mmCIF file of N, CA and C in Angstrom:
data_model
loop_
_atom_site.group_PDB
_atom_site.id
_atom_site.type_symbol
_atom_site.label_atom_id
_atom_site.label_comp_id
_atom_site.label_asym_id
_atom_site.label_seq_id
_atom_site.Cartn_x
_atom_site.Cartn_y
_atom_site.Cartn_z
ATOM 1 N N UNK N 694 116.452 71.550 87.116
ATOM 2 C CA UNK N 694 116.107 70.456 86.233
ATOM 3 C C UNK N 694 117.171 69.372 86.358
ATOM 4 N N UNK N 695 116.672 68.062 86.523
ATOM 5 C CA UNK N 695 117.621 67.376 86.173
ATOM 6 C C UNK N 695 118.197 66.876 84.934
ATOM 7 N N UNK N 696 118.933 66.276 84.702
ATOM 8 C CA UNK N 696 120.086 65.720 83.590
ATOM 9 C C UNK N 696 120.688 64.222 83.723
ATOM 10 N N UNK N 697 120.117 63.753 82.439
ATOM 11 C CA UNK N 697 120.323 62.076 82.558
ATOM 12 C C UNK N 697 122.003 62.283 82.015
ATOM 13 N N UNK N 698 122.943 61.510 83.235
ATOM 14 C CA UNK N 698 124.692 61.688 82.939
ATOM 15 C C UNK N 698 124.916 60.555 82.150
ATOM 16 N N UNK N 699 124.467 59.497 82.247
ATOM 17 C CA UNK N 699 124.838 58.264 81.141
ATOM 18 C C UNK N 699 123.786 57.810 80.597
ATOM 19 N N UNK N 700 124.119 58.706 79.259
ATOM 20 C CA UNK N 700 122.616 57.623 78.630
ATOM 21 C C UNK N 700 123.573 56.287 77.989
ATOM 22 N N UNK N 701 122.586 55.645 78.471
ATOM 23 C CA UNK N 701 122.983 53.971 77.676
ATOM 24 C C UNK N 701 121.848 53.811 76.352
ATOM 25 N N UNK N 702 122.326 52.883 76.027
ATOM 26 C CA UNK N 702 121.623 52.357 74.723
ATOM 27 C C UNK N 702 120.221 52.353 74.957
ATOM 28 N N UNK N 703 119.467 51.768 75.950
ATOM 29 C CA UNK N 703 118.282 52.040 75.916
ATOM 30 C C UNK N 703 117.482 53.710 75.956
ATOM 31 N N UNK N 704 118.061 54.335 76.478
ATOM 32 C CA UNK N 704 117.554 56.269 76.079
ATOM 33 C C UNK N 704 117.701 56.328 74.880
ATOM 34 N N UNK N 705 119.216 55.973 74.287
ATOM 35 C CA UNK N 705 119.373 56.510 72.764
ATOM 36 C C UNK N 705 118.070 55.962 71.924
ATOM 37 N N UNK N 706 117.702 54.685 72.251
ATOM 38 C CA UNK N 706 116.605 53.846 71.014
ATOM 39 C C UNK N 706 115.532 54.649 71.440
ATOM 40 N N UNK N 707 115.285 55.109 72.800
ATOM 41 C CA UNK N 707 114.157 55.906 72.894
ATOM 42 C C UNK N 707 113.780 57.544 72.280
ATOM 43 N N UNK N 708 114.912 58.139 72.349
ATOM 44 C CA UNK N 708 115.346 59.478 71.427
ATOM 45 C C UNK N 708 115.114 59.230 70.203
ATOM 46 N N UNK N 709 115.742 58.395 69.524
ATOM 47 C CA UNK N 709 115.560 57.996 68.332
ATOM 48 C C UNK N 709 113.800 57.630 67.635
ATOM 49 N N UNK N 710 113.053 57.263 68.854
ATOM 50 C CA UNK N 710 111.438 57.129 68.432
ATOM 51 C C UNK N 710 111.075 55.110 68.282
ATOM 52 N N UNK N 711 112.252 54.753 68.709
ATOM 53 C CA UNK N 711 112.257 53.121 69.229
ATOM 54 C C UNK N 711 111.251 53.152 70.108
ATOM 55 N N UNK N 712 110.359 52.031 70.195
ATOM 56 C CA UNK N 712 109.248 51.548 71.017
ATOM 57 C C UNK N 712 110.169 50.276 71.932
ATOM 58 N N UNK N 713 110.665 49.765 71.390
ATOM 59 C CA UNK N 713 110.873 47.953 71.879
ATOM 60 C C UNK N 713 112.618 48.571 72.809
ATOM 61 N N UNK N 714 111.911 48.760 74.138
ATOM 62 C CA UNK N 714 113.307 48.571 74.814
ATOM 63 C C UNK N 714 113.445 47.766 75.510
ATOM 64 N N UNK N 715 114.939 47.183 76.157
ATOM 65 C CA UNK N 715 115.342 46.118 76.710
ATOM 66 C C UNK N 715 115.738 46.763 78.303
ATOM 67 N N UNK N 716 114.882 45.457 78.762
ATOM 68 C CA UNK N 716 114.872 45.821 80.396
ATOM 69 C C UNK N 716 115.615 44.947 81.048
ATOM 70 N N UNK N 717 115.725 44.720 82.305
ATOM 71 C CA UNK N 717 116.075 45.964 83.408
ATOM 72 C C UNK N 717 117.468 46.853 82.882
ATOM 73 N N UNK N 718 117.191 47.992 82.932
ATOM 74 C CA UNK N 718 118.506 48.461 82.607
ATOM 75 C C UNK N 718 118.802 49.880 83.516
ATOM 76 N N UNK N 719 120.470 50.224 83.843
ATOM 77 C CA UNK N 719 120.308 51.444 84.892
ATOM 78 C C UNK N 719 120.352 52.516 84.194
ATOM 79 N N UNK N 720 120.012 53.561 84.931
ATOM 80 C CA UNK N 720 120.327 54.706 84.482
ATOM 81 C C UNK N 720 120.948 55.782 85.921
ATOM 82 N N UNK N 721 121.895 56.716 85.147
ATOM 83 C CA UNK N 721 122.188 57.320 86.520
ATOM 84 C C UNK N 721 121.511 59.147 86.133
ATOM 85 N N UNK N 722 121.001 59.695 86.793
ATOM 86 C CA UNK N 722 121.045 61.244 87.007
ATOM 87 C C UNK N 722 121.697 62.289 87.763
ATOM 88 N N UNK N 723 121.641 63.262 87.142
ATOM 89 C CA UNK N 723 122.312 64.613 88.032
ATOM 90 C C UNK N 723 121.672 65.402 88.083
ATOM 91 N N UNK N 724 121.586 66.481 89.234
ATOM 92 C CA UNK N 724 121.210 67.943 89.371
ATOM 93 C C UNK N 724 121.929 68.577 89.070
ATOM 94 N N UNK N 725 121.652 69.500 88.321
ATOM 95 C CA UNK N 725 122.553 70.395 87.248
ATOM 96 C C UNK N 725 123.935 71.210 88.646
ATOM 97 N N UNK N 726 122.878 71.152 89.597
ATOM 98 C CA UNK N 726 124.066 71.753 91.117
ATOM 99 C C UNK N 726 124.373 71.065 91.859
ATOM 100 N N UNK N 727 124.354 69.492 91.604
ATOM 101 C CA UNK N 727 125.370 68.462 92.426
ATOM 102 C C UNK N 727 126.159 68.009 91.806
ATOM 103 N N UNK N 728 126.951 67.643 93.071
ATOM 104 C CA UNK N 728 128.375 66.949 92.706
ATOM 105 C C UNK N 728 128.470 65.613 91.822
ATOM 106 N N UNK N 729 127.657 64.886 93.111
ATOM 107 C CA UNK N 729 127.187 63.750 92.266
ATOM 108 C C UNK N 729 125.801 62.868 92.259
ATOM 109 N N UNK N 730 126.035 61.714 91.230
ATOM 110 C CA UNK N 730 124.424 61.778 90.313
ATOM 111 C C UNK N 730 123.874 60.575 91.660
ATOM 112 N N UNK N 731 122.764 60.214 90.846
ATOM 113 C CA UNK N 731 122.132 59.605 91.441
ATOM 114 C C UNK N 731 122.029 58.088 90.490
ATOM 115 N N UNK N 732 121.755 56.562 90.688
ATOM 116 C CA UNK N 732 121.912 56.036 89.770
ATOM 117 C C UNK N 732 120.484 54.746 90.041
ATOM 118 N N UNK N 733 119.966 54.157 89.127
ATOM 119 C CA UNK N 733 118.020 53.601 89.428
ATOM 120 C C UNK N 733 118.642 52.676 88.394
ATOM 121 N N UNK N 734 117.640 51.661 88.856
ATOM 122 C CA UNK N 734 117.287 50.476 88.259
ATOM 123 C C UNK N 734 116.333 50.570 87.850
ATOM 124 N N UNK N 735 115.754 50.745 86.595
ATOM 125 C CA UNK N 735 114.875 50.197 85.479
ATOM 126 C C UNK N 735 114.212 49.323 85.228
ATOM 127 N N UNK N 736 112.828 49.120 85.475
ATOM 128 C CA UNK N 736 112.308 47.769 85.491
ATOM 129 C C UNK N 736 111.021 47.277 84.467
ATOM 130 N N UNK N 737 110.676 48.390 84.577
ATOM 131 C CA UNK N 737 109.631 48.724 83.544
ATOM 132 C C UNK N 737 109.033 49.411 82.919
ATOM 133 N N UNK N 738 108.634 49.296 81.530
ATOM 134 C CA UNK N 738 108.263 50.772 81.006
ATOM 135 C C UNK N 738 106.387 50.970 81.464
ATOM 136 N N UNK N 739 106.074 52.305 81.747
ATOM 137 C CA UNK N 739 104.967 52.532 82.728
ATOM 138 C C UNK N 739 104.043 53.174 80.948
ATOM 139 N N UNK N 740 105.180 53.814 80.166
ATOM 140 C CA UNK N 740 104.041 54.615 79.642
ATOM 141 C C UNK N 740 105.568 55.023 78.417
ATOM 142 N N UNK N 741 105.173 54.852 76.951
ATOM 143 C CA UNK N 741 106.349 55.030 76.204
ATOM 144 C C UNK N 741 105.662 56.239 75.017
ATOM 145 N N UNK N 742 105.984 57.149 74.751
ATOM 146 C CA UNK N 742 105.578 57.775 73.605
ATOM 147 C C UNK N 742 106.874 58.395 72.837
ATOM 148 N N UNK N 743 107.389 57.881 71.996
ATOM 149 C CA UNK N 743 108.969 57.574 71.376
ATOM 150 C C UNK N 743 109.247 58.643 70.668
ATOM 151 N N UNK N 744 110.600 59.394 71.499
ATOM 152 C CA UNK N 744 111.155 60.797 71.208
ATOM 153 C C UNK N 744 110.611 61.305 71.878
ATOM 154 N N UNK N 745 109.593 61.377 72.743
ATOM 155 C CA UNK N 745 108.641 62.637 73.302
ATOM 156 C C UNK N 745 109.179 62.324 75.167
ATOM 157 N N UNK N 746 108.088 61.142 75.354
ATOM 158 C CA UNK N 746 108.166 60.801 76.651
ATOM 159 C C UNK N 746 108.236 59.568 77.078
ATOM 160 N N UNK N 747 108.641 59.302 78.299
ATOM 161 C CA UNK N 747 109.168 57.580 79.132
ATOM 162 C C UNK N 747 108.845 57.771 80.217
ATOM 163 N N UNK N 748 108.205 56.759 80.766
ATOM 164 C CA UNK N 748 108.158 56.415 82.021
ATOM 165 C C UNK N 748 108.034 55.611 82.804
ATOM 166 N N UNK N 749 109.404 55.292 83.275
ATOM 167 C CA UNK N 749 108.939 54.144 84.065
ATOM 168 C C UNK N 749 109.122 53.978 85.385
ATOM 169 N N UNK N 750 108.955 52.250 85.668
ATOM 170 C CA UNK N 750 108.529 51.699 86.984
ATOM 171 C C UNK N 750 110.568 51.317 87.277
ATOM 172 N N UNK N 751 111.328 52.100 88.415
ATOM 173 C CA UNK N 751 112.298 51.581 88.525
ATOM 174 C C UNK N 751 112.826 51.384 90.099
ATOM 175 N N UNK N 752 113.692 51.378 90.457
ATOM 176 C CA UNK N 752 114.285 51.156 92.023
ATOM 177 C C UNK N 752 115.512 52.020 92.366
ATOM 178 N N UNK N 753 115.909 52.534 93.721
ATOM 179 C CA UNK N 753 117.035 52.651 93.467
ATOM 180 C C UNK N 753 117.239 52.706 95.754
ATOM 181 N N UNK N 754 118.221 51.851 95.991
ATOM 182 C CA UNK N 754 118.547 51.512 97.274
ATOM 183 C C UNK N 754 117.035 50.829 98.317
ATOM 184 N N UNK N 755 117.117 50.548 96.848
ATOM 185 C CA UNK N 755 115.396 49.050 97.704
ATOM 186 C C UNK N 755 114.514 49.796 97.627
ATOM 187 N N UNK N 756 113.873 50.755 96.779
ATOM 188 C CA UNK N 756 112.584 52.165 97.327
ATOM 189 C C UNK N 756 112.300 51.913 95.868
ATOM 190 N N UNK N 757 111.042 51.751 95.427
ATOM 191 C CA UNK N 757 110.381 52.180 93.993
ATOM 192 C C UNK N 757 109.987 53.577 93.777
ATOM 193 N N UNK N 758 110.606 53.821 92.669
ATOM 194 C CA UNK N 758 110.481 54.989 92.467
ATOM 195 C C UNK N 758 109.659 55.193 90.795
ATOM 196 N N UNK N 759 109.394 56.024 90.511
ATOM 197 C CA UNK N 759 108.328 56.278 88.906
ATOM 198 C C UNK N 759 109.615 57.865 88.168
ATOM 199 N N UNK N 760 110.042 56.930 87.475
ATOM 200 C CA UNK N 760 111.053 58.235 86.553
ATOM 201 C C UNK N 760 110.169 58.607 85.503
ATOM 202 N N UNK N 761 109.851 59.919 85.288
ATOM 203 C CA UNK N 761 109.161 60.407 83.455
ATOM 204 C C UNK N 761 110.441 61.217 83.026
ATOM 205 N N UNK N 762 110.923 61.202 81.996
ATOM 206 C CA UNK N 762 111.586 61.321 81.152
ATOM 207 C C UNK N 762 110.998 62.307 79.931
ATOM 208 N N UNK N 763 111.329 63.323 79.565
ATOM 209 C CA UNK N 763 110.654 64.311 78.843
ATOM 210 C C UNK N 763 111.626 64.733 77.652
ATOM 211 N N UNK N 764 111.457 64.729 76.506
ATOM 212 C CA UNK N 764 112.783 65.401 75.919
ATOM 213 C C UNK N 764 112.104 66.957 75.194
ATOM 214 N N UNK N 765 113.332 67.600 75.347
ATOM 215 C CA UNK N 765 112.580 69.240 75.544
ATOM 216 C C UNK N 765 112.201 69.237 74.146
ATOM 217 N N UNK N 766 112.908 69.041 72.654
ATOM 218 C CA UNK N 766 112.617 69.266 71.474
ATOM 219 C C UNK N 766 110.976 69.147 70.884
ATOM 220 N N UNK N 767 110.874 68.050 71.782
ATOM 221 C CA UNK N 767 109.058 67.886 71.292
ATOM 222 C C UNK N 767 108.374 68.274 72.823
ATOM 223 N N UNK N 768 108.324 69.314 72.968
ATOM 224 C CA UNK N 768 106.962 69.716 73.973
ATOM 225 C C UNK N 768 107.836 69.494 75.569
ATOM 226 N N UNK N 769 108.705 69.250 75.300
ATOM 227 C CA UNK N 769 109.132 68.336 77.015
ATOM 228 C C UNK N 769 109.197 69.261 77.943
ATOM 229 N N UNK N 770 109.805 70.420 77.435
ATOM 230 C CA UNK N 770 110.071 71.507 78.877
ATOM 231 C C UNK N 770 108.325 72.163 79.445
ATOM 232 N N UNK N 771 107.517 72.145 78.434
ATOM 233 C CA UNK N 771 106.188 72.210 78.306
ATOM 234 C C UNK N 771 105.684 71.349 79.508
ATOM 235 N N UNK N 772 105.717 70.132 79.081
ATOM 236 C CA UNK N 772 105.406 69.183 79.902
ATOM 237 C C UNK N 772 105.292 69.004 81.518
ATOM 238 N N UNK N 773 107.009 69.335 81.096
ATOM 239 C CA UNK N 773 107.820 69.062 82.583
ATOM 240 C C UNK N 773 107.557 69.875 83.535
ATOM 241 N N UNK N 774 107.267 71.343 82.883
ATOM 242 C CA UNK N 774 106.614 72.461 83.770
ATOM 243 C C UNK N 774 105.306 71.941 84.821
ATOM 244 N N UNK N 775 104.636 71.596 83.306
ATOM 245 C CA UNK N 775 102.394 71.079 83.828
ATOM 246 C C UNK N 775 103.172 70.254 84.632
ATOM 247 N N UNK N 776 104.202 69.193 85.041
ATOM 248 C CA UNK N 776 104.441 68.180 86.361
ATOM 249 C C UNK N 776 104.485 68.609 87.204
ATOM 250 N N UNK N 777 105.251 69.818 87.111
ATOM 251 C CA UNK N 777 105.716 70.625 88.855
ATOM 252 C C UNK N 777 104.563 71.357 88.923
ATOM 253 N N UNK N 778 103.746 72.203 88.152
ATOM 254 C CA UNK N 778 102.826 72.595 88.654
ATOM 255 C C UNK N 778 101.809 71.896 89.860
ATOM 256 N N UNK N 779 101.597 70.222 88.442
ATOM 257 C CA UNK N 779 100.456 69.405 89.512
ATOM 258 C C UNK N 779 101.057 69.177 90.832
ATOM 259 N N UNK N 780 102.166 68.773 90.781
ATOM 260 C CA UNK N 780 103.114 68.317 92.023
ATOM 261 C C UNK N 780 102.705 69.364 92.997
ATOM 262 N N UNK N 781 103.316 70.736 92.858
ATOM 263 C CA UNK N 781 102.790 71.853 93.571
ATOM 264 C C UNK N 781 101.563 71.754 94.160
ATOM 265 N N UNK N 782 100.480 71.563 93.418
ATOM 266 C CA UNK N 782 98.881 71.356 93.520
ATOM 267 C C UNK N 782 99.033 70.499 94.594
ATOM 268 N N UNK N 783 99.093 69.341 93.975
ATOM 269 C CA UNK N 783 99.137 67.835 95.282
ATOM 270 C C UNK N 783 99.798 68.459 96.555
ATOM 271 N N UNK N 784 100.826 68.879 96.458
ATOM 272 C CA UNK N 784 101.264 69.297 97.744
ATOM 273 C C UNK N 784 100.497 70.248 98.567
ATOM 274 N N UNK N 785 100.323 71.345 98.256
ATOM 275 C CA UNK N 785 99.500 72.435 98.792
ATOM 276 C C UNK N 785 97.614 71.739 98.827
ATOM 277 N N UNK N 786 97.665 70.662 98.317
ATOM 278 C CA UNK N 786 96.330 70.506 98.928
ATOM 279 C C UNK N 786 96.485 69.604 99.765
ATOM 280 N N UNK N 787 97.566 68.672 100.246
ATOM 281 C CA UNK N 787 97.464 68.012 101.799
ATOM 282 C C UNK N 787 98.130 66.701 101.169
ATOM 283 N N UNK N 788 98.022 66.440 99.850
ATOM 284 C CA UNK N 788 98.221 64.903 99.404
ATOM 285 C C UNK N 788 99.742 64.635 99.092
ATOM 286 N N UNK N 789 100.372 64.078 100.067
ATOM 287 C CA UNK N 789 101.376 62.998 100.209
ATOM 288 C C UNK N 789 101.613 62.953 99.177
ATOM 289 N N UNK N 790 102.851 63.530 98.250
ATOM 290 C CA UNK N 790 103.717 63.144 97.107
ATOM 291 C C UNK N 790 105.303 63.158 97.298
ATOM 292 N N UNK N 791 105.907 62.107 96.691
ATOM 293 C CA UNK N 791 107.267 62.394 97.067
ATOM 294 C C UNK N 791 108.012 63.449 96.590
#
């Protein structure tokens, strides 16, 4: 699983159950077994359901990438599971996912 290493002000308003966040903003991540994180540009929110889930439209070394954001207290590890499952799915049926 990964692990957001700096939350900035915009995660906290989102934890908190804030709708209205301020964009572009970075965020960096880690794998709980690397050294070091990874860090995205933020560009847009794709899909907001406040305290629960985030997702957005961000960048990171010129490549768009789609971050979802899950927090485990409300349903998230739940969630995050049904992702890798579908992911799994998509993969094993032929369809191109990153």
């Amino acid at each position: 699983m990964t692990t957001i290493i700096s939350k900035n002000k915009q995660i906290n308003k989102f934890l908190q159950g804030e709708r209205n966040l301020v964009l572009p903003f970075d965020l960096a991540f880690k794998e709980s077994s690397a050294e070091d994180g990874d860090n995205f540009h933020c560009v847009e929110v794709l899909r907001l359901l406040p305290a629960k889930r985030l997702v957005l439209k961000a960048s990171k070394d010129d490549q768009n990438v789609v971050i979802k954001i899950f927090v485990a207290a409300q349903k998230g590890e739940r969630e995050y599971k049904k992702e890798l499952r579908g992911h799994s799915f998509a993969t094993a049926s032929g369809v191109n996912v990153p």
